[in-house]
PDB file of C-alpha atoms in Angstrom:
ATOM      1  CA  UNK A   1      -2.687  22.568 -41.038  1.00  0.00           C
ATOM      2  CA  UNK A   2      -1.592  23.646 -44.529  1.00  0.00           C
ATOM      3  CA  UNK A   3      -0.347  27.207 -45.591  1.00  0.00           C
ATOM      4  CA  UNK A   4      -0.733  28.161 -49.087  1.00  0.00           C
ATOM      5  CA  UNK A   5       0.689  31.565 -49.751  1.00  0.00           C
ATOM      6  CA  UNK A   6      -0.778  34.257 -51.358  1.00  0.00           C
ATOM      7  CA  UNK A   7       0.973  33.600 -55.213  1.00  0.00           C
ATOM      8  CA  UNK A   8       0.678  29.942 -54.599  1.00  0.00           C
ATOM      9  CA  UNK A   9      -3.570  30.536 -54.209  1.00  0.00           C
ATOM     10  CA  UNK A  10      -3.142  32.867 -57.064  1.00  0.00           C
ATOM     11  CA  UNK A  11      -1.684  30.286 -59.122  1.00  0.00           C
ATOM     12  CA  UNK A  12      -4.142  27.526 -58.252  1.00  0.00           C
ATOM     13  CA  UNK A  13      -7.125  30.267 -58.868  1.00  0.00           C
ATOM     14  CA  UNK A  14      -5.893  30.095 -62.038  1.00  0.00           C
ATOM     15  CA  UNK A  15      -5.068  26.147 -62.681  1.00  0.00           C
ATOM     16  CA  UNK A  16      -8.535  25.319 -61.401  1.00  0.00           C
ATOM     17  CA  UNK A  17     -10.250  28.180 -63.891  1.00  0.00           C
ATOM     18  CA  UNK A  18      -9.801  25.666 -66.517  1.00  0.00           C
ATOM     19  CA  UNK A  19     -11.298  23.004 -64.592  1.00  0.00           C
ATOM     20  CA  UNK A  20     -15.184  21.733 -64.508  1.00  0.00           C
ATOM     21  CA  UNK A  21     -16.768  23.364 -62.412  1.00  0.00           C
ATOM     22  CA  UNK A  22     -16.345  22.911 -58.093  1.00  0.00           C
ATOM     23  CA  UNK A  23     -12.943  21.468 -59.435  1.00  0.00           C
ATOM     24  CA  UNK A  24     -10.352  21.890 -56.125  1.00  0.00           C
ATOM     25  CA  UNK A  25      -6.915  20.541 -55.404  1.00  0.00           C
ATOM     26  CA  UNK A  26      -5.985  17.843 -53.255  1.00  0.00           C
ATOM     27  CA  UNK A  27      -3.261  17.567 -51.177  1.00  0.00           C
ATOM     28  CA  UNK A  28      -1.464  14.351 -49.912  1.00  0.00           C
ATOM     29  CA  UNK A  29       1.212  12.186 -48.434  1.00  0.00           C
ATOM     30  CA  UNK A  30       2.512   8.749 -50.102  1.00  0.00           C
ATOM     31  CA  UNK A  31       3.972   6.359 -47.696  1.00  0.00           C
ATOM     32  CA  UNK A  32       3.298   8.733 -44.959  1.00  0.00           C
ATOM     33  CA  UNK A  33       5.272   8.367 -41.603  1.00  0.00           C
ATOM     34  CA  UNK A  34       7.843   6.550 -43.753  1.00  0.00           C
ATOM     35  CA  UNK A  35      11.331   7.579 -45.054  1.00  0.00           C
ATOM     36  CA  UNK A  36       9.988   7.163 -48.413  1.00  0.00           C
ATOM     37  CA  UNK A  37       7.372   9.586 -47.866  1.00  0.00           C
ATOM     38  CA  UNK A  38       6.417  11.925 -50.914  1.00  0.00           C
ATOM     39  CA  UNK A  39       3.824  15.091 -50.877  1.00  0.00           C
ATOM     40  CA  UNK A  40       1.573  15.759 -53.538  1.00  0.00           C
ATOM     41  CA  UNK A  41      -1.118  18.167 -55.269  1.00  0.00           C
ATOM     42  CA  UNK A  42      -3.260  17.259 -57.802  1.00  0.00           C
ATOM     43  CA  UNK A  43      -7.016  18.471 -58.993  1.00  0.00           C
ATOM     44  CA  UNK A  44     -10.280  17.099 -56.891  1.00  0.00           C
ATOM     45  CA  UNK A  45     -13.023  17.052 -58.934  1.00  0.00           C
ATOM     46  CA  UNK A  46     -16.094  17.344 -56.366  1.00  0.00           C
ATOM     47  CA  UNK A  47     -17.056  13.468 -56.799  1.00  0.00           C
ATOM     48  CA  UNK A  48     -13.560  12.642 -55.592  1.00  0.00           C
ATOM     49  CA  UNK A  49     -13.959  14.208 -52.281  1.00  0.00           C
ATOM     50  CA  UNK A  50     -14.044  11.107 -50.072  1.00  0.00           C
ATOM     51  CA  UNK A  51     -16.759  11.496 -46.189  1.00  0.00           C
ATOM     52  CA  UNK A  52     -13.918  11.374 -43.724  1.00  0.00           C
ATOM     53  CA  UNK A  53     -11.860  14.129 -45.967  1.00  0.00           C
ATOM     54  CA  UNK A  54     -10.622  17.625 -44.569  1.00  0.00           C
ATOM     55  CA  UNK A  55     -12.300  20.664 -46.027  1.00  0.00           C
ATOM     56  CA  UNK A  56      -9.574  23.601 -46.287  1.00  0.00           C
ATOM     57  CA  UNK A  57     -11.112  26.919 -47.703  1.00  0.00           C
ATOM     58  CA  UNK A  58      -8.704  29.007 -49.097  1.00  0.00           C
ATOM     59  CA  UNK A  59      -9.849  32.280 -51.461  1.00  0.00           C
ATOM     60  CA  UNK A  60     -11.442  31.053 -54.576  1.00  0.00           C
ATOM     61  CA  UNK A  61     -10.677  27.121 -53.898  1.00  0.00           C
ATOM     62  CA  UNK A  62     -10.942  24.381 -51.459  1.00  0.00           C
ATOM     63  CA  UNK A  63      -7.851  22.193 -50.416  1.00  0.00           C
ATOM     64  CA  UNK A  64      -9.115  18.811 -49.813  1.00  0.00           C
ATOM     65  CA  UNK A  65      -6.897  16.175 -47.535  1.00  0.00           C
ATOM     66  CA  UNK A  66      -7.550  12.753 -47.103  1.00  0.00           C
ATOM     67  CA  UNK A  67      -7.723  11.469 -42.987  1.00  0.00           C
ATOM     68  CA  UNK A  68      -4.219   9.423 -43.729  1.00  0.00           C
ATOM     69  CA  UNK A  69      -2.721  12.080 -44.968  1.00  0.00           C
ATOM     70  CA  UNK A  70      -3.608  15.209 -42.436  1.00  0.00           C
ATOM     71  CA  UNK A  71      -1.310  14.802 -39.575  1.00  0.00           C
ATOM     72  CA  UNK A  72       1.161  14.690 -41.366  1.00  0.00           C
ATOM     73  CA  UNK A  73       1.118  17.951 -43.154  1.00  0.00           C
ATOM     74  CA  UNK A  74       0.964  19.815 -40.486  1.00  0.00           C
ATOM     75  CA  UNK A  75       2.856  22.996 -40.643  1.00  0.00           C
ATOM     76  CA  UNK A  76       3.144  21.919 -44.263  1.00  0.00           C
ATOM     77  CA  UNK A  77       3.635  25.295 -46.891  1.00  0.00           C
ATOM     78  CA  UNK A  78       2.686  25.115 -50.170  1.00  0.00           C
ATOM     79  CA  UNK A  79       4.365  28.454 -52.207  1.00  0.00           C
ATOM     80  CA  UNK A  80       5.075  29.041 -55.749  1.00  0.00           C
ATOM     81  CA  UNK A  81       8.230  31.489 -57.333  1.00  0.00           C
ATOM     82  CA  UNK A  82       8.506  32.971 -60.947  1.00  0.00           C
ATOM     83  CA  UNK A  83      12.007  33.190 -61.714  1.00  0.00           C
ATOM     84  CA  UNK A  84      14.178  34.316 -64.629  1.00  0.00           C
ATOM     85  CA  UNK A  85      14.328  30.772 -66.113  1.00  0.00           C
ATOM     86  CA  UNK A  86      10.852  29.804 -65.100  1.00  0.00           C
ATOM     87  CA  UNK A  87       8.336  28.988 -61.978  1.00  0.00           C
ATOM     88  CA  UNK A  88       8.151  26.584 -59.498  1.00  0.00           C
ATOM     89  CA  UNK A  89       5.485  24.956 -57.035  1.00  0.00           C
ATOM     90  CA  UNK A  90       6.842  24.115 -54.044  1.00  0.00           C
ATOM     91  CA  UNK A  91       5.188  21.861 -51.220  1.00  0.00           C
ATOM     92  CA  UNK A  92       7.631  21.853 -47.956  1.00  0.00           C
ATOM     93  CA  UNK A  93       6.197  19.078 -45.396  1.00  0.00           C
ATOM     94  CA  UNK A  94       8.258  18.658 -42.331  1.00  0.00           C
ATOM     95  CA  UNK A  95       6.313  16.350 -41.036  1.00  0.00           C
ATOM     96  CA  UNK A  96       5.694  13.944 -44.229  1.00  0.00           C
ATOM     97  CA  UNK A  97       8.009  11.302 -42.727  1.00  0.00           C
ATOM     98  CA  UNK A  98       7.360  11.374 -39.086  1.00  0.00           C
ATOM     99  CA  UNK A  99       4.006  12.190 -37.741  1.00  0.00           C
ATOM    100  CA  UNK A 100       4.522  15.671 -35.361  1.00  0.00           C
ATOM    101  CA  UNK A 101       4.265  14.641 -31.382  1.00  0.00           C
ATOM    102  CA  UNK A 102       2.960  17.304 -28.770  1.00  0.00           C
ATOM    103  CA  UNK A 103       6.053  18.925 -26.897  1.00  0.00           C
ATOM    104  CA  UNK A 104       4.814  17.520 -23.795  1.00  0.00           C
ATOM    105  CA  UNK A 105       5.300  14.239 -25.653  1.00  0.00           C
ATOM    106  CA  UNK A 106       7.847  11.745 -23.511  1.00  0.00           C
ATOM    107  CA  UNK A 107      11.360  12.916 -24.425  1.00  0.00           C
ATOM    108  CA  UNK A 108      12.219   9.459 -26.459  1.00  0.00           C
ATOM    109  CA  UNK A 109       9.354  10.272 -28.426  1.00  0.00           C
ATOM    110  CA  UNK A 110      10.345  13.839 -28.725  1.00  0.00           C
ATOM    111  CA  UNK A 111      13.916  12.946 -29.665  1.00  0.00           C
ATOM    112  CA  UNK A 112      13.030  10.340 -32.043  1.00  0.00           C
ATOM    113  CA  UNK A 113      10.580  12.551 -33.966  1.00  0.00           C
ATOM    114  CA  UNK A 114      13.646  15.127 -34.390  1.00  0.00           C
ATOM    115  CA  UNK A 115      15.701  12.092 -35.947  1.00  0.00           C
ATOM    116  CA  UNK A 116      12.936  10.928 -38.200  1.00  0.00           C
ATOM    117  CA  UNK A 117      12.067  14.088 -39.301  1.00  0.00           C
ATOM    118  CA  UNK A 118      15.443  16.011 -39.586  1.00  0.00           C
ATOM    119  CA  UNK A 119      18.911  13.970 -38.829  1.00  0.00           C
ATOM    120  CA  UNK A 120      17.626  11.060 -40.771  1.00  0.00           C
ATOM    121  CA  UNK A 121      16.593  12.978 -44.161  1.00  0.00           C
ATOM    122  CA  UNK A 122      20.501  13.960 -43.870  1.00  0.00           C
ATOM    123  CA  UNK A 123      21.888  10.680 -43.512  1.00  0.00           C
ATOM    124  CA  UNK A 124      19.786   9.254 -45.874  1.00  0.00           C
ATOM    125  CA  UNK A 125      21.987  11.146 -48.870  1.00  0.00           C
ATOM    126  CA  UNK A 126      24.849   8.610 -48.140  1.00  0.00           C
ATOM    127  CA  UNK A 127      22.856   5.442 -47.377  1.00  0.00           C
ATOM    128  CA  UNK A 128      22.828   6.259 -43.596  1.00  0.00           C
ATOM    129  CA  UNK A 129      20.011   5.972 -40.829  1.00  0.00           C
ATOM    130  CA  UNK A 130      19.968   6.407 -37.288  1.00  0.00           C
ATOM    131  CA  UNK A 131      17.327   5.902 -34.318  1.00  0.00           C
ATOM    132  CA  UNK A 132      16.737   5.676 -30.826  1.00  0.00           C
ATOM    133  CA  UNK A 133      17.083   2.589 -28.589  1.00  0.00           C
ATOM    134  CA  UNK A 134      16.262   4.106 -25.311  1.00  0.00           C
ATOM    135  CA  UNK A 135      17.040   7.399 -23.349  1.00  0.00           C
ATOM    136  CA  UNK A 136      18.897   6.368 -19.999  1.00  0.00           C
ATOM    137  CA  UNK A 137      18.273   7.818 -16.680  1.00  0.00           C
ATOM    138  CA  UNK A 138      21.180  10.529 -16.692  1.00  0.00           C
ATOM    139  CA  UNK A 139      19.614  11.777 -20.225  1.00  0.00           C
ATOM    140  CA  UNK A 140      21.997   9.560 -22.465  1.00  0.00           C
ATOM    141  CA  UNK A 141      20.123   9.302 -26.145  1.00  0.00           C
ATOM    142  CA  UNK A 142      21.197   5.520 -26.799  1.00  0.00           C
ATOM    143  CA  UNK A 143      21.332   5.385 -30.791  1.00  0.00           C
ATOM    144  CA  UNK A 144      21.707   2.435 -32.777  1.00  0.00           C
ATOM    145  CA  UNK A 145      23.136   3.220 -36.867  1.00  0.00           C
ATOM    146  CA  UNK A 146      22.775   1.508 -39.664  1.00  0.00           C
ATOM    147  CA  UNK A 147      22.804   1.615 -43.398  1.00  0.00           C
ATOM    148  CA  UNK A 148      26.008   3.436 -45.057  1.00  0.00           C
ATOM    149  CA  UNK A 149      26.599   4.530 -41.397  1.00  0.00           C
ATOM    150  CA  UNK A 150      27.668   1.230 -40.648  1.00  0.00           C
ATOM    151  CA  UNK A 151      30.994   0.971 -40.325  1.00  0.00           C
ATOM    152  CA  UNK A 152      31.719   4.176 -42.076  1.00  0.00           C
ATOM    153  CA  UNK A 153      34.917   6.045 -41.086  1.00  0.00           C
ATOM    154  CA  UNK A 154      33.029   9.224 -40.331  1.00  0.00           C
ATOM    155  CA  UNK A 155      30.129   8.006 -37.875  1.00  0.00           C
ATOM    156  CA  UNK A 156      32.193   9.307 -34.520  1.00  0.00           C
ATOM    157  CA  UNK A 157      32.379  12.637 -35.967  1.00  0.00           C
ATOM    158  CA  UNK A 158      28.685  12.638 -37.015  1.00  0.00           C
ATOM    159  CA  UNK A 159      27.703  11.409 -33.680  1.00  0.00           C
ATOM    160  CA  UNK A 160      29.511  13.981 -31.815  1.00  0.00           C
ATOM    161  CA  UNK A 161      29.969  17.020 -33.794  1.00  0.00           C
ATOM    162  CA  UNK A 162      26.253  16.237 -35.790  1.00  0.00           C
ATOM    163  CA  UNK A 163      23.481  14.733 -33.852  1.00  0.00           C
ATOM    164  CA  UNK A 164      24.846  14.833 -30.321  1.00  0.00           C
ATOM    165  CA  UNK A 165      25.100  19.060 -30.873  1.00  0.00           C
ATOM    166  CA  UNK A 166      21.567  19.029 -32.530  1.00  0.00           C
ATOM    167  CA  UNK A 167      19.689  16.884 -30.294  1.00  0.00           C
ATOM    168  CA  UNK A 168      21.506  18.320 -26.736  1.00  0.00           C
ATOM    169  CA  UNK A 169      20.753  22.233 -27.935  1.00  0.00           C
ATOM    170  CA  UNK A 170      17.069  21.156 -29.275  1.00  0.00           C
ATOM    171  CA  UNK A 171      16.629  19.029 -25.209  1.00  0.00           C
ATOM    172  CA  UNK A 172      18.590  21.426 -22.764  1.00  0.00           C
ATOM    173  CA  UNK A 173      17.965  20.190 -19.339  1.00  0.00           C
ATOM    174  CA  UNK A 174      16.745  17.029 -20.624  1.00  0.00           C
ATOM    175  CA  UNK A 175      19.107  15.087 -22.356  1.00  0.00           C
ATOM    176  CA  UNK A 176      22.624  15.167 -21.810  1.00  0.00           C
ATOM    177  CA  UNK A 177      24.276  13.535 -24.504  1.00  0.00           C
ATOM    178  CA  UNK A 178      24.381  10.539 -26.690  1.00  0.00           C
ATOM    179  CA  UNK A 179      26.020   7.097 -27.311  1.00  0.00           C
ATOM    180  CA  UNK A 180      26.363   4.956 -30.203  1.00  0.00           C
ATOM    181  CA  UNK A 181      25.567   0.967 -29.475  1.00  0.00           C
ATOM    182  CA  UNK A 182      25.988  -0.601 -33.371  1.00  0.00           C
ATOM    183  CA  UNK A 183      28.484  -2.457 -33.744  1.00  0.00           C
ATOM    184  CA  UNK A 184      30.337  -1.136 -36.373  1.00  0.00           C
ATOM    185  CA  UNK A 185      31.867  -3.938 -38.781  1.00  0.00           C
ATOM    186  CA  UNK A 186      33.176  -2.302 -41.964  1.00  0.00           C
ATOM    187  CA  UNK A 187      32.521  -4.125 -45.303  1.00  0.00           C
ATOM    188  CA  UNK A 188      31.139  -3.744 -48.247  1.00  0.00           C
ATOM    189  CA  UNK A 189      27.705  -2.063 -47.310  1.00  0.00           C
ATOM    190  CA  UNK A 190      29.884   0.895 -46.017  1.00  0.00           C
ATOM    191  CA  UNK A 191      30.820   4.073 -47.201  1.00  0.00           C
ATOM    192  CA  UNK A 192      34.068   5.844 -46.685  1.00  0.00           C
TER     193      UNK A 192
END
């Protein structure tokens, strides 16, 4: 579920050392499966640990994960970096925001997991947000926008050059292309 790298274990070894005793970390999700998602490690002391808890050993500590959290931090990496001007923790969670779906998922699932997970997080740093209204017979990805995306000057060009590239070359075979159905009315809400 979670990887901790070797310097990032190292550097929790050594955290929890100055702990009480049985002391681990915890790792979690707020507002998971939501845009607002956020990650998180903190210490577990052991009368923290909650029944219905996941149990990760790693070498010299346990990482504990709460049931709400867990599928959503799958393939999540925990690594940390000493640099010239310092170090840094870092906890990478592609998943936080949309809970993972099996590749033999349905395809609107499928696609909509790739826009919750990766196309949104980009729109969302200009006020944008896209998702998917249906997926039509001939494999046409029927996405409604809104947010800064609507009625921004730019949308065709992230539409077609953006998402449509992304989501035909991630679907080959499957889906086709997509189409936009907001109805784009430009006004103050928009960016340009």
């Amino acid at each position: 579920m979670i990887r901790i790298t070797e310097s990032a274990q190292a550097h929790f070894r050594k955290l929890l050392a100055e702990q009480a005793d049985n002391t681990n970390i915890r790792v979690f999700v707020v507002n998971p499966g939501t845009p607002s998602a956020e990650c998180g490690v903190s210490y577990c002391p052991p009368d923290s640990v909650e029944a219905d808890d996941e149990i990760l050993p790693f070498s010299g500590f346990d990482a504990v994960v709460d049931s709400g959290s867990a599928p959503f931090l799958i393939d999540a990496v925990i690594d940390y970096e000493e640099q010239d001007l310092g170090s840094q923790l870092t906890l990478k969670a592609p998943n936080a925001k949309a809970k993972k779906v099996a590749d033999d998922a349905p395809l609107i699932e499928r696609v909509e997991y790739v826009i919750q997970s990766e196309i949104n997080p980009q729109l969302a740093n200009h006020g944008g947000k896209v998702a998917v209204s249906q997926i039509t017979d001939d494999g046409i990805a029927v996405l409604q926008f809104g947010g800064g995306c609507n009625g921004c000057s730019m949308v065709d060009v992230t539409l077609k050059e953006g998402i449509e590239k992304e989501l035909v070359q991630r679907f080959p075979g499957e889906l086709n292309g997509v189409r936009d159905v907001t109805e784009h009315q430009p006004g103050e809400h928009s960016y340009y």
